[in-house]
Structures are given as structure tokens and as C-alpha cells.
């Protein structure tokens, strides 16, 4: 998800830095555009360092750059690539330009070229805010579907007291995400997610692995971050770029994944185990590279079942928290096998996927799943892993609501 943040000139311009940080915590990419006036208050370098992206400061690139065709049409490419244009702080001048369709700098030109939703967070002196011209311009923008994040009341930089103070950065971010249909229903929650394969070493150069790419687990992590959660991502080896806002623990073997999960599970309010965990490891790992000499026999030993261990541990606490969700990668007797995993691993839900079907499951961008709970089976038709991740999180939240009154009967003994 990419948000373009337009910063216009006002004392509150420095608060836009906090807005960038809040978006990043939710794994959202931010491209900053500064008006000439904004650059009088904050240097573009501040936003470049924070966002990790080039800051757009004018229609034709910076004064140091040679104007070229690319920079002359950049507003069109930015308009096409963004999911939302947020302007914070928005001055009376910027609001007036937007309302009247004046396009004489990058930001106002981008507004005209934008087809994505627009959110505007005004900040100005109280008299400017109350002026009929400003209010009329805001009414025009509202009429076009622009979301206005009302300024707060208080002590203003000009020394006056009244309405005109930029809304709190958290509030602006929440309003923007809400405009994009992303609710903050996981704010304050910690979600522990496992992703990717495990590698069980055979010798220093070889391992037993599986076809998991990590895409399903990483999609879950990104979706949870966007909904406001703190995310702990325990990841096996993948080629993916992990979401920078998550706490990431890279592991290789099942044993390492188990340790990473068991060290952290009590901090989580939701645990989703999408990793394809190796069921076996080689009994004796060769210290040197095994030479090719005819047939080779490897003795395999079973790995611990991390999900079942968590199910037992949670049961022992007698509390319904954290909500525990496992996956089932099946190739036959799909529902029957998934129901068996739901019961034996003592989890709240199992996300069943048919890993024999082409185009979904392992190493694909798409998936189709059934979410099994003790009372229900919810079918999620084939969709991108990002969309499937949202459905899994919705199911997790529903389970929490249902379970909030439930207390599990504590078991007397847990053998792990
Ligand atoms: O990574 P992708 O390429 O995007 O592919 C996604 C996926 C196909 C890997 C994913 O959708 C999926 O199905 N993950 C679960 C894979 C798996 O190990 O399934 P299982 O049926 O063998 O295991 C059942 C559950 O127990 C899983 O939640 C698994 O994480 C867990 N498990 C399994 C074995 C073990 N020793 N410990 C475990 O915790």
C-alpha cells in the first residue's frame, strides 16, 4: 500500500514526520511531496531519511537537477501508483487551490491528476479556518468525497486560541486508513505469525526443506500491521523482503522455530502458524560434506509439533487467550484431516488449503482456504494471499469475541 503525503507550509509541517512514522509502523510505504513553503519549515532531507524515498520538491525536480521529460510528467506516474493522497498539514492556500482546480505546483497538479481517495488535514490560524472562503472551499472538497480530518482546538502557533490546530498524527493516520477501508481493529494487539519453510540440515551444504515461499505468512504479517497490531514474525528462510515494522526472528530449523515461538507466545493475543514446519530431522548431521558413493540412507527422527505444544500450553493456563490458529496443508481427505488437526492440536481454528491444486497454496500468490472452527466452516474463495490474510484476521477477531466469555478447563499436566 502506498500513501502520498503532501506537506504544505505551516508550523505544523514538522508533525508530518510523526505521520510518516505511524504509517511505517503499519507497514505502509510513504512518498512525501513538499510545497515550496513547507521547505521553509522543514528540510526535505528529514522526510527522505524517515521515508527512505526521494522527496518530491517541485514540478521539474530540484534546482540542481536538469529538468527532463520524466520529471515533467512525474505527477501522472505518482497519481497512478498511489492508493491515497493525504495532505497534512493542509494550508488555506492548498485547500483553496484544490477547491478551485488551480494546478501551479506539484501537489496541486497531483490533486487534479489523482483518481485515488484524498484526505486533507487542515492546520491554520483560527480566523483563517473560520473565514467563509476557507469553509466554502472545504465544502466543495467534501462534496467531491474528500475526507477532511477536522483540526483540533487549542493554543495556536500564532498565539491565538481556537480551532485550527492540526489533528493528532495518530488520528490522521487512522482516518486515512479508514478511508481506504482498513480498520484499526487490531490496535493494541500482538499477533505472532510463523511463515516460510524450515530447513533441516543433512550436512554443511544440504538440507531437507519444502516448497513454502513464506508469501502466506508475510501477507498475514502485513495485513495485521495495517490493522494496527504489533507483529512478531518468526520466519524460516525465504527470499521475501520482511515488513520492516514487524519484530522479525529468522530461524532455520524446526527446533529453532519452536524456541523462538515458545520464548514469545505469552506476549501474543493471537498466534497464527502458517509456516510449513518440517516433520522430521536427520538423526545425525554429517559434520563434513557427504561424498557421492552409491545409495545413501538417512535416518530421520520426528520433530516436535510446535502448534500442538502451544495448544497444550494454552490449555494448561485455562485461559482462552491467545487465540490459536493453525494451517493444514492437505492433499486428500481435506476436511476430515483438517478437523482431526483442529481437535488433536487443541487450536481455535485451522486454515485448510489444498496443496495439490495448481495455482494456490505453496509458492503461489493466491490461495483458497476453508477456516474450520469447532462450530463452523467458512469457505474463502480463491483470491490473492493478501485478501485471504484479511479473511483469516477477521475470523480470528470473531473467535476472540466468541471466546471472551469462555474459560477452558485447565489440564493438570503438560508434557513438552
Ligand atoms: O509459504 P507459501 O508459499 O505462501 O505457502 C503457504 C502454505 C501452503 C505453506 C500455507 O498456506 C500452509 O498450508 N501452511 C501450513 C503448512 C504445514 O506445515 O501444514 P501441516 O498440515 O503439515 O501442519 C499443520 C499445522 O501444524 C501448521 O500450522 C504447522 O505450522 C504446524 N506444525 C506442523 C508440524 C510441526 N512439526 N509443527 C507445527 O507447528
Short mmCIF file of C-alpha atoms and ligand atoms in Angstrom, two decimals:
data_model
loop_
_atom_site.label_atom_id
_atom_site.label_comp_id
_atom_site.label_asym_id
_atom_site.label_seq_id
_atom_site.Cartn_x
_atom_site.Cartn_y
_atom_site.Cartn_z
CA UNK A 1 0.00 0.00 0.00
CA UNK A 2 1.40 3.41 -0.97
CA UNK A 3 0.31 6.71 0.55
CA UNK A 4 1.46 10.01 -0.92
CA UNK A 5 1.84 12.55 1.87
CA UNK A 6 1.66 16.17 0.71
CA UNK A 7 3.19 18.56 3.22
CA UNK A 8 2.26 22.22 2.78
CA UNK A 9 3.80 25.21 4.51
CA UNK A 10 2.90 25.78 8.12
CA UNK A 11 4.37 25.46 11.59
CA UNK A 12 2.70 22.02 11.86
CA UNK A 13 4.85 20.71 8.95
CA UNK A 14 7.20 19.08 11.47
CA UNK A 15 4.31 16.90 12.72
CA UNK A 16 4.20 15.24 9.29
CA UNK A 17 7.37 13.39 10.34
CA UNK A 18 5.35 11.63 13.04
CA UNK A 19 2.68 10.77 10.47
CA UNK A 20 5.34 9.08 8.31
CA UNK A 21 6.48 7.05 11.34
CA UNK A 22 2.95 5.91 12.20
CA UNK A 23 2.39 4.72 8.63
CA UNK A 24 5.67 2.86 8.66
CA UNK A 25 4.69 1.08 11.87
CA UNK A 26 1.76 -0.27 9.88
CA UNK A 27 3.98 -1.37 7.02
CA UNK A 28 2.66 1.33 4.66
CA UNK A 29 5.00 2.90 2.08
CA UNK A 30 5.02 6.71 2.17
CA UNK A 31 6.13 9.07 -0.62
CA UNK A 32 6.47 12.66 0.60
CA UNK A 33 5.81 15.74 -1.53
CA UNK A 34 6.69 19.16 -0.12
CA UNK A 35 5.45 22.51 -1.33
CA UNK A 36 7.98 25.34 -1.58
CA UNK A 37 6.51 26.91 1.58
CA UNK A 38 6.79 23.62 3.52
CA UNK A 39 10.51 23.55 2.74
CA UNK A 40 10.86 26.83 4.65
CA UNK A 41 9.78 24.98 7.82
CA UNK A 42 11.35 21.51 7.45
CA UNK A 43 14.20 20.33 5.21
CA UNK A 44 13.30 17.64 2.62
CA UNK A 45 16.23 15.58 3.95
CA UNK A 46 14.27 14.91 7.16
CA UNK A 47 11.48 13.22 5.21
CA UNK A 48 13.89 11.47 2.83
CA UNK A 49 15.70 9.93 5.80
CA UNK A 50 12.46 8.92 7.52
CA UNK A 51 10.61 7.54 4.50
CA UNK A 52 13.62 6.06 2.71
CA UNK A 53 12.22 7.59 -0.50
CA UNK A 54 13.16 10.58 -2.62
CA UNK A 55 11.12 13.64 -1.58
CA UNK A 56 9.41 15.45 -4.44
CA UNK A 57 10.01 19.18 -4.02
CA UNK A 58 8.86 20.69 -7.32
CA UNK A 59 7.37 20.16 -10.75
CA UNK A 60 10.67 19.85 -12.56
CA UNK A 61 12.93 18.18 -9.99
CA UNK A 62 15.29 20.08 -7.72
CA UNK A 63 17.20 23.15 -8.91
CA UNK A 64 20.36 21.00 -9.01
CA UNK A 65 18.79 18.53 -11.45
CA UNK A 66 18.39 19.12 -15.19
CA UNK A 67 14.65 19.37 -16.00
CA UNK A 68 13.67 16.40 -18.16
CA UNK A 69 10.54 14.79 -19.56
CA UNK A 70 10.42 12.22 -16.73
CA UNK A 71 10.21 14.91 -14.05
CA UNK A 72 7.71 16.91 -16.15
CA UNK A 73 5.21 14.01 -16.14
CA UNK A 74 6.12 12.61 -12.72
CA UNK A 75 2.82 13.84 -11.22
CA UNK A 76 0.98 11.46 -13.55
CA UNK A 77 3.07 8.42 -12.61
CA UNK A 78 2.77 9.28 -8.89
CA UNK A 79 -1.01 9.73 -9.29
CA UNK A 80 -1.31 6.33 -10.94
CA UNK A 81 0.80 4.50 -8.38
CA UNK A 82 -0.71 5.83 -5.14
CA UNK A 83 -3.52 4.29 -3.10
CA UNK A 84 -4.31 7.59 -1.37
CA UNK A 85 -3.27 11.24 -1.32
CA UNK A 86 -3.06 12.66 2.19
CA UNK A 87 -2.26 16.34 2.72
CA UNK A 88 -1.12 17.17 6.26
CA UNK A 89 -0.82 19.91 7.18
CA UNK A 90 -3.04 21.47 4.52
CA UNK A 91 -2.85 25.26 4.49
CA UNK A 92 -5.75 27.55 3.50
CA UNK A 93 -3.87 28.20 0.25
CA UNK A 94 -3.55 24.49 -0.63
CA UNK A 95 -7.23 23.90 0.19
CA UNK A 96 -8.21 26.86 -1.98
CA UNK A 97 -6.11 25.61 -4.90
CA UNK A 98 -7.66 22.13 -4.63
CA UNK A 99 -11.18 23.59 -4.49
CA UNK A 100 -10.67 25.89 -7.47
CA UNK A 101 -8.63 23.48 -9.59
CA UNK A 102 -5.53 25.64 -9.67
CA UNK A 103 -2.55 23.49 -10.64
CA UNK A 104 0.60 25.56 -10.27
CA UNK A 105 2.87 23.29 -8.25
CA UNK A 106 3.47 19.54 -7.90
CA UNK A 107 0.96 18.97 -5.09
CA UNK A 108 -1.94 20.88 -6.65
CA UNK A 109 -1.22 19.29 -10.04
CA UNK A 110 -1.15 15.85 -8.43
CA UNK A 111 -4.53 16.53 -6.80
CA UNK A 112 -6.07 17.17 -10.23
CA UNK A 113 -4.45 14.04 -11.67
CA UNK A 114 -5.48 11.86 -8.71
CA UNK A 115 -8.13 9.18 -9.04
CA UNK A 116 -7.30 7.66 -5.62
CA UNK A 117 -9.09 8.82 -2.45
CA UNK A 118 -7.95 12.16 -0.99
CA UNK A 119 -7.68 13.02 2.72
CA UNK A 120 -6.96 16.56 3.89
CA UNK A 121 -5.88 17.56 7.42
CA UNK A 122 -6.04 21.37 7.66
CA UNK A 123 -3.92 23.47 10.02
CA UNK A 124 -4.05 27.28 10.18
CA UNK A 125 -4.86 30.32 12.28
CA UNK A 126 -8.37 30.28 13.81
CA UNK A 127 -9.57 33.29 11.80
CA UNK A 128 -8.30 31.78 8.56
CA UNK A 129 -10.04 28.50 9.48
CA UNK A 130 -13.35 30.23 10.22
CA UNK A 131 -13.19 32.51 7.17
CA UNK A 132 -16.17 31.89 4.86
CA UNK A 133 -13.78 31.44 1.92
CA UNK A 134 -11.96 28.56 3.66
CA UNK A 135 -15.21 26.99 4.84
CA UNK A 136 -16.71 27.28 1.34
CA UNK A 137 -13.61 25.66 -0.18
CA UNK A 138 -13.80 22.82 2.36
CA UNK A 139 -17.46 22.30 1.49
CA UNK A 140 -16.52 21.97 -2.20
CA UNK A 141 -13.90 19.35 -1.32
CA UNK A 142 -16.33 17.43 0.94
CA UNK A 143 -18.81 17.45 -1.93
CA UNK A 144 -16.18 15.75 -4.09
CA UNK A 145 -15.69 13.00 -1.50
CA UNK A 146 -12.51 14.39 0.04
CA UNK A 147 -12.21 13.30 3.69
CA UNK A 148 -11.45 16.31 5.93
CA UNK A 149 -9.75 15.49 9.25
CA UNK A 150 -11.05 18.39 11.33
CA UNK A 151 -8.40 20.41 13.16
CA UNK A 152 -8.42 20.47 16.94
CA UNK A 153 -8.91 23.46 19.24
CA UNK A 154 -6.16 24.85 21.42
CA UNK A 155 -3.21 27.18 21.62
CA UNK A 156 -2.07 28.04 18.08
CA UNK A 157 1.44 28.94 16.93
CA UNK A 158 0.24 32.49 16.15
CA UNK A 159 -0.53 32.99 19.86
CA UNK A 160 -4.31 32.77 19.47
CA UNK A 161 -6.53 30.10 20.99
CA UNK A 162 -9.23 28.32 18.97
CA UNK A 163 -9.79 25.82 16.14
CA UNK A 164 -7.04 25.35 13.59
CA UNK A 165 -4.52 23.04 15.25
CA UNK A 166 -3.50 20.05 13.13
CA UNK A 167 -5.33 16.91 14.33
CA UNK A 168 -3.14 14.39 16.19
CA UNK A 169 -0.91 12.35 13.81
CA UNK A 170 -2.44 9.03 15.07
CA UNK A 171 -5.92 10.37 14.31
CA UNK A 172 -4.88 11.46 10.80
CA UNK A 173 -3.34 8.06 10.07
CA UNK A 174 -6.41 6.23 11.41
CA UNK A 175 -8.75 8.43 9.29
CA UNK A 176 -6.64 7.79 6.17
CA UNK A 177 -6.60 4.03 6.68
CA UNK A 178 -10.32 4.06 7.44
CA UNK A 179 -10.92 5.94 4.15
CA UNK A 180 -9.08 3.05 2.46
CA UNK A 181 -11.28 0.51 4.21
CA UNK A 182 -8.51 -0.60 6.60
CA UNK A 183 -9.92 -0.68 10.12
CA UNK A 184 -7.68 -0.42 13.18
CA UNK A 185 -9.40 -3.32 14.94
CA UNK A 186 -6.08 -4.92 15.93
CA UNK A 187 -4.69 -1.78 17.59
CA UNK A 188 -3.16 -2.71 20.93
CA UNK A 189 -2.96 -6.44 20.00
CA UNK A 190 0.17 -8.51 19.44
CA UNK A 191 0.00 -11.09 16.67
CA UNK A 192 2.65 -13.81 16.46
CA UNK A 193 2.93 -15.30 12.97
CA UNK A 194 5.14 -18.09 11.68
CA UNK A 195 5.99 -18.13 7.99
CA UNK A 196 8.03 -19.97 5.40
CA UNK A 197 9.70 -23.37 5.43
CA UNK A 198 12.14 -24.94 7.86
CA UNK A 199 15.45 -26.37 6.71
CA UNK A 200 16.75 -29.46 8.49
CA UNK A 201 20.47 -29.90 7.82
CA UNK A 202 21.86 -33.11 6.35
CA UNK A 203 25.45 -31.90 6.13
CA UNK A 204 27.05 -28.42 5.83
CA UNK A 205 25.67 -27.91 2.29
CA UNK A 206 22.42 -29.88 2.13
CA UNK A 207 19.12 -29.79 3.95
CA UNK A 208 15.60 -31.24 3.99
CA UNK A 209 13.15 -28.48 3.11
CA UNK A 210 9.80 -27.85 1.45
CA UNK A 211 8.24 -25.59 -1.18
CA UNK A 212 6.94 -22.85 1.14
CA UNK A 213 7.83 -19.33 -0.06
CA UNK A 214 6.61 -17.52 3.04
CA UNK A 215 4.10 -15.48 0.98
CA UNK A 216 1.07 -16.53 3.03
CA UNK A 217 2.71 -15.74 6.36
CA UNK A 218 4.19 -12.45 5.19
CA UNK A 219 0.78 -11.40 3.79
CA UNK A 220 -0.70 -12.12 7.23
CA UNK A 221 2.03 -10.06 8.92
CA UNK A 222 1.47 -7.09 6.59
CA UNK A 223 -2.32 -7.26 6.99
CA UNK A 224 -2.05 -7.39 10.80
CA UNK A 225 0.35 -4.43 10.85
CA UNK A 226 -2.05 -2.38 8.75
CA UNK A 227 -4.89 -3.15 11.14
CA UNK A 228 -2.78 -1.63 13.92
CA UNK A 229 -1.27 -4.75 15.52
CA UNK A 230 2.22 -5.22 16.80
CA UNK A 231 3.55 -8.18 14.83
CA UNK A 232 6.13 -10.80 15.81
CA UNK A 233 7.12 -12.66 12.66
CA UNK A 234 9.06 -15.90 13.12
CA UNK A 235 10.29 -16.69 9.64
CA UNK A 236 12.01 -19.63 8.08
CA UNK A 237 14.37 -18.98 5.12
CA UNK A 238 12.57 -17.05 2.35
CA UNK A 239 13.52 -14.71 -0.49
CA UNK A 240 10.94 -12.13 0.63
CA UNK A 241 11.53 -8.65 1.99
CA UNK A 242 10.13 -8.74 5.54
CA UNK A 243 7.86 -5.89 6.70
CA UNK A 244 10.22 -3.50 8.49
CA UNK A 245 7.64 -2.61 11.13
CA UNK A 246 7.44 -6.21 12.43
CA UNK A 247 9.69 -7.75 15.08
CA UNK A 248 11.38 -10.39 12.96
CA UNK A 249 13.14 -13.52 14.14
CA UNK A 250 14.82 -15.53 11.41
CA UNK A 251 15.17 -19.25 12.04
CA UNK A 252 16.24 -22.23 10.03
CA UNK A 253 15.25 -25.45 11.77
CA UNK A 254 12.04 -26.62 13.45
CA UNK A 255 13.82 -26.66 16.79
CA UNK A 256 14.88 -23.01 16.34
CA UNK A 257 11.33 -22.06 15.30
CA UNK A 258 9.96 -23.82 18.37
CA UNK A 259 12.35 -21.96 20.69
CA UNK A 260 11.55 -18.61 19.03
CA UNK A 261 7.80 -19.21 19.36
CA UNK A 262 7.84 -20.58 22.90
CA UNK A 263 10.00 -17.67 24.09
CA UNK A 264 7.42 -15.18 22.83
CA UNK A 265 3.99 -16.82 22.78
CA UNK A 266 2.86 -15.34 26.07
CA UNK A 267 3.20 -11.79 24.67
CA UNK A 268 0.72 -12.56 21.88
CA UNK A 269 -3.05 -12.17 21.84
CA UNK A 270 -3.25 -14.06 18.52
CA UNK A 271 -0.94 -16.77 17.14
CA UNK A 272 -1.18 -17.84 13.51
CA UNK A 273 1.07 -20.71 12.44
CA UNK A 274 1.28 -20.59 8.66
CA UNK A 275 4.84 -21.95 8.47
CA UNK A 276 5.41 -25.23 6.71
CA UNK A 277 7.24 -26.88 9.57
CA UNK A 278 9.42 -29.89 8.77
CA UNK A 279 8.08 -33.00 10.47
CA UNK A 280 11.44 -34.79 10.51
CA UNK A 281 15.11 -34.00 11.03
CA UNK A 282 18.16 -36.07 10.21
CA UNK A 283 19.25 -38.03 13.26
CA UNK A 284 22.96 -37.48 12.77
CA UNK A 285 24.02 -34.41 10.78
CA UNK A 286 27.29 -35.08 8.97
CA UNK A 287 29.99 -32.57 10.03
CA UNK A 288 31.56 -32.74 6.53
CA UNK A 289 30.02 -32.73 3.06
CA UNK A 290 28.74 -36.24 2.31
CA UNK A 291 30.61 -37.71 -0.69
CA UNK A 292 28.77 -39.43 -3.54
CA UNK A 293 29.18 -43.15 -3.02
CA UNK A 294 26.16 -45.09 -4.32
CA UNK A 295 22.99 -45.32 -2.25
CA UNK A 296 22.73 -43.19 0.84
CA UNK A 297 20.45 -43.88 3.77
CA UNK A 298 19.41 -41.10 6.12
CA UNK A 299 17.78 -41.90 9.41
CA UNK A 300 15.06 -39.37 10.22
CA UNK A 301 13.57 -38.58 13.60
CA UNK A 302 10.29 -36.77 14.21
CA UNK A 303 10.38 -33.08 15.10
CA UNK A 304 8.32 -31.65 17.93
CA UNK A 305 4.90 -30.35 16.90
CA UNK A 306 5.09 -26.64 17.81
CA UNK A 307 1.39 -25.98 17.28
CA UNK A 308 0.30 -28.95 19.39
CA UNK A 309 2.73 -27.85 22.12
CA UNK A 310 1.18 -24.37 22.10
CA UNK A 311 -2.30 -25.92 22.22
CA UNK A 312 -1.31 -27.86 25.34
CA UNK A 313 0.44 -24.92 26.98
CA UNK A 314 -2.53 -22.64 26.44
CA UNK A 315 -4.93 -25.30 27.67
CA UNK A 316 -2.87 -25.59 30.84
CA UNK A 317 -3.40 -21.89 31.55
CA UNK A 318 -7.18 -22.36 31.44
CA UNK A 319 -7.47 -19.07 29.53
CA UNK A 320 -8.87 -18.67 26.02
CA UNK A 321 -6.00 -16.32 25.14
CA UNK A 322 -4.09 -16.20 22.87
CA UNK A 323 -6.39 -17.19 20.02
CA UNK A 324 -4.51 -20.04 18.35
CA UNK A 325 -4.82 -20.68 14.62
CA UNK A 326 -3.00 -23.36 12.65
CA UNK A 327 -2.94 -24.25 8.99
CA UNK A 328 -3.48 -27.64 7.38
CA UNK A 329 -1.67 -28.36 4.13
CA UNK A 330 -3.60 -31.32 2.74
CA UNK A 331 -3.67 -33.29 -0.49
CA UNK A 332 -6.51 -35.76 0.26
CA UNK A 333 -9.44 -36.22 2.68
CA UNK A 334 -9.14 -32.48 3.15
CA UNK A 335 -11.92 -31.70 5.62
CA UNK A 336 -11.52 -34.92 7.57
CA UNK A 337 -7.77 -34.36 8.10
CA UNK A 338 -8.22 -30.69 8.94
CA UNK A 339 -10.92 -31.48 11.52
CA UNK A 340 -8.57 -34.04 13.08
CA UNK A 341 -5.84 -31.34 13.38
CA UNK A 342 -8.33 -28.91 14.94
CA UNK A 343 -9.08 -31.44 17.67
CA UNK A 344 -5.69 -33.03 18.30
CA UNK A 345 -3.70 -29.77 18.31
CA UNK A 346 -6.32 -28.08 20.54
CA UNK A 347 -6.49 -24.91 18.45
CA UNK A 348 -9.31 -22.43 17.86
CA UNK A 349 -9.19 -22.66 14.08
CA UNK A 350 -7.49 -24.49 11.25
CA UNK A 351 -6.98 -22.84 7.88
CA UNK A 352 -7.23 -25.65 5.36
CA UNK A 353 -5.62 -25.36 1.93
CA UNK A 354 -5.45 -27.94 -0.83
CA UNK A 355 -1.73 -28.02 -1.62
CA UNK A 356 -2.20 -30.47 -4.50
CA UNK A 357 -4.11 -27.85 -6.52
CA UNK A 358 -2.15 -25.82 -9.07
CA UNK A 359 -2.17 -22.03 -8.70
CA UNK A 360 -2.81 -21.90 -4.95
CA UNK A 361 -1.02 -22.96 -1.76
CA UNK A 362 2.75 -23.42 -1.86
CA UNK A 363 4.80 -20.73 -3.61
CA UNK A 364 1.85 -19.07 -5.28
CA UNK A 365 0.47 -15.52 -4.99
CA UNK A 366 -3.05 -16.86 -4.49
CA UNK A 367 -4.84 -19.20 -2.14
CA UNK A 368 -8.24 -20.68 -1.46
CA UNK A 369 -8.95 -21.81 2.07
CA UNK A 370 -11.58 -23.09 4.45
CA UNK A 371 -11.41 -21.81 8.01
CA UNK A 372 -12.58 -24.55 10.36
CA UNK A 373 -13.63 -23.83 13.93
CA UNK A 374 -15.39 -26.07 16.45
CA UNK A 375 -18.76 -24.80 15.21
CA UNK A 376 -18.24 -23.56 11.68
CA UNK A 377 -16.54 -23.92 8.30
CA UNK A 378 -16.00 -20.64 6.44
CA UNK A 379 -15.02 -21.00 2.81
CA UNK A 380 -12.78 -18.26 1.40
CA UNK A 381 -12.85 -18.48 -2.41
CA UNK A 382 -9.65 -18.17 -4.44
CA UNK A 383 -8.11 -14.71 -4.01
CA UNK A 384 -4.73 -13.07 -3.52
CA UNK A 385 -2.89 -14.13 -0.35
CA UNK A 386 -3.34 -10.53 0.87
CA UNK A 387 -7.14 -10.85 0.61
CA UNK A 388 -7.12 -14.32 2.18
CA UNK A 389 -4.99 -12.92 5.04
CA UNK A 390 -7.67 -10.29 5.75
CA UNK A 391 -10.35 -13.00 5.96
CA UNK A 392 -8.22 -15.03 8.38
CA UNK A 393 -7.73 -11.97 10.61
CA UNK A 394 -11.47 -11.25 10.53
CA UNK A 395 -12.13 -14.85 11.60
CA UNK A 396 -9.53 -14.50 14.37
CA UNK A 397 -11.25 -11.38 15.70
CA UNK A 398 -14.66 -13.11 15.60
CA UNK A 399 -13.22 -16.05 17.52
CA UNK A 400 -11.90 -13.69 20.18
CA UNK A 401 -15.34 -12.14 20.57
CA UNK A 402 -16.95 -15.57 20.87
CA UNK A 403 -14.32 -16.84 23.29
CA UNK A 404 -14.11 -13.79 25.54
CA UNK A 405 -16.63 -15.32 27.92
CA UNK A 406 -15.22 -18.83 27.68
CA UNK A 407 -12.68 -20.27 30.11
CA UNK A 408 -11.02 -23.52 29.15
CA UNK A 409 -10.85 -26.26 31.74
CA UNK A 410 -7.20 -26.30 32.88
CA UNK A 411 -5.41 -29.61 32.40
CA UNK A 412 -3.34 -30.82 35.30
CA UNK A 413 -0.12 -31.72 33.49
CA UNK A 414 1.70 -30.56 30.34
CA UNK A 415 4.48 -32.74 28.98
CA UNK A 416 6.52 -30.97 26.31
O1 LIG B 1 4.61 -20.11 2.18
P1 LIG B 1 3.71 -20.14 0.96
O2 LIG B 1 4.46 -20.50 -0.30
O3 LIG B 1 2.90 -18.89 0.82
O4 LIG B 1 2.67 -21.35 1.16
C1 LIG B 1 1.69 -21.28 2.14
C2 LIG B 1 1.49 -22.63 2.83
C3 LIG B 1 0.97 -23.66 1.83
C4 LIG B 1 2.82 -23.14 3.44
C5 LIG B 1 0.46 -22.38 3.98
O5 LIG B 1 -0.75 -21.96 3.42
C6 LIG B 1 0.23 -23.64 4.82
O6 LIG B 1 -0.55 -24.52 4.49
N1 LIG B 1 0.97 -23.77 5.95
C7 LIG B 1 0.96 -24.94 6.82
C8 LIG B 1 1.93 -25.98 6.28
C9 LIG B 1 2.02 -27.20 7.19
O7 LIG B 1 3.05 -27.45 7.76
O8 LIG B 1 0.88 -27.81 7.35
P2 LIG B 1 0.68 -29.18 8.22
O9 LIG B 1 -0.69 -29.63 7.89
O10 LIG B 1 1.81 -30.09 7.99
O11 LIG B 1 0.77 -28.66 9.71
C10 LIG B 1 -0.38 -28.29 10.47
C11 LIG B 1 -0.05 -27.14 11.38
O12 LIG B 1 0.88 -27.55 12.38
C12 LIG B 1 0.55 -25.93 10.71
O13 LIG B 1 0.02 -24.76 11.31
C13 LIG B 1 2.04 -26.06 11.01
O14 LIG B 1 2.65 -24.76 11.09
C14 LIG B 1 2.04 -26.75 12.36
N2 LIG B 1 3.18 -27.65 12.58
C15 LIG B 1 3.40 -28.72 11.77
C16 LIG B 1 4.44 -29.58 12.05
C17 LIG B 1 5.25 -29.36 13.17
N3 LIG B 1 6.26 -30.16 13.45
N4 LIG B 1 5.00 -28.30 13.97
C18 LIG B 1 3.97 -27.46 13.69
O15 LIG B 1 3.76 -26.49 14.43
#
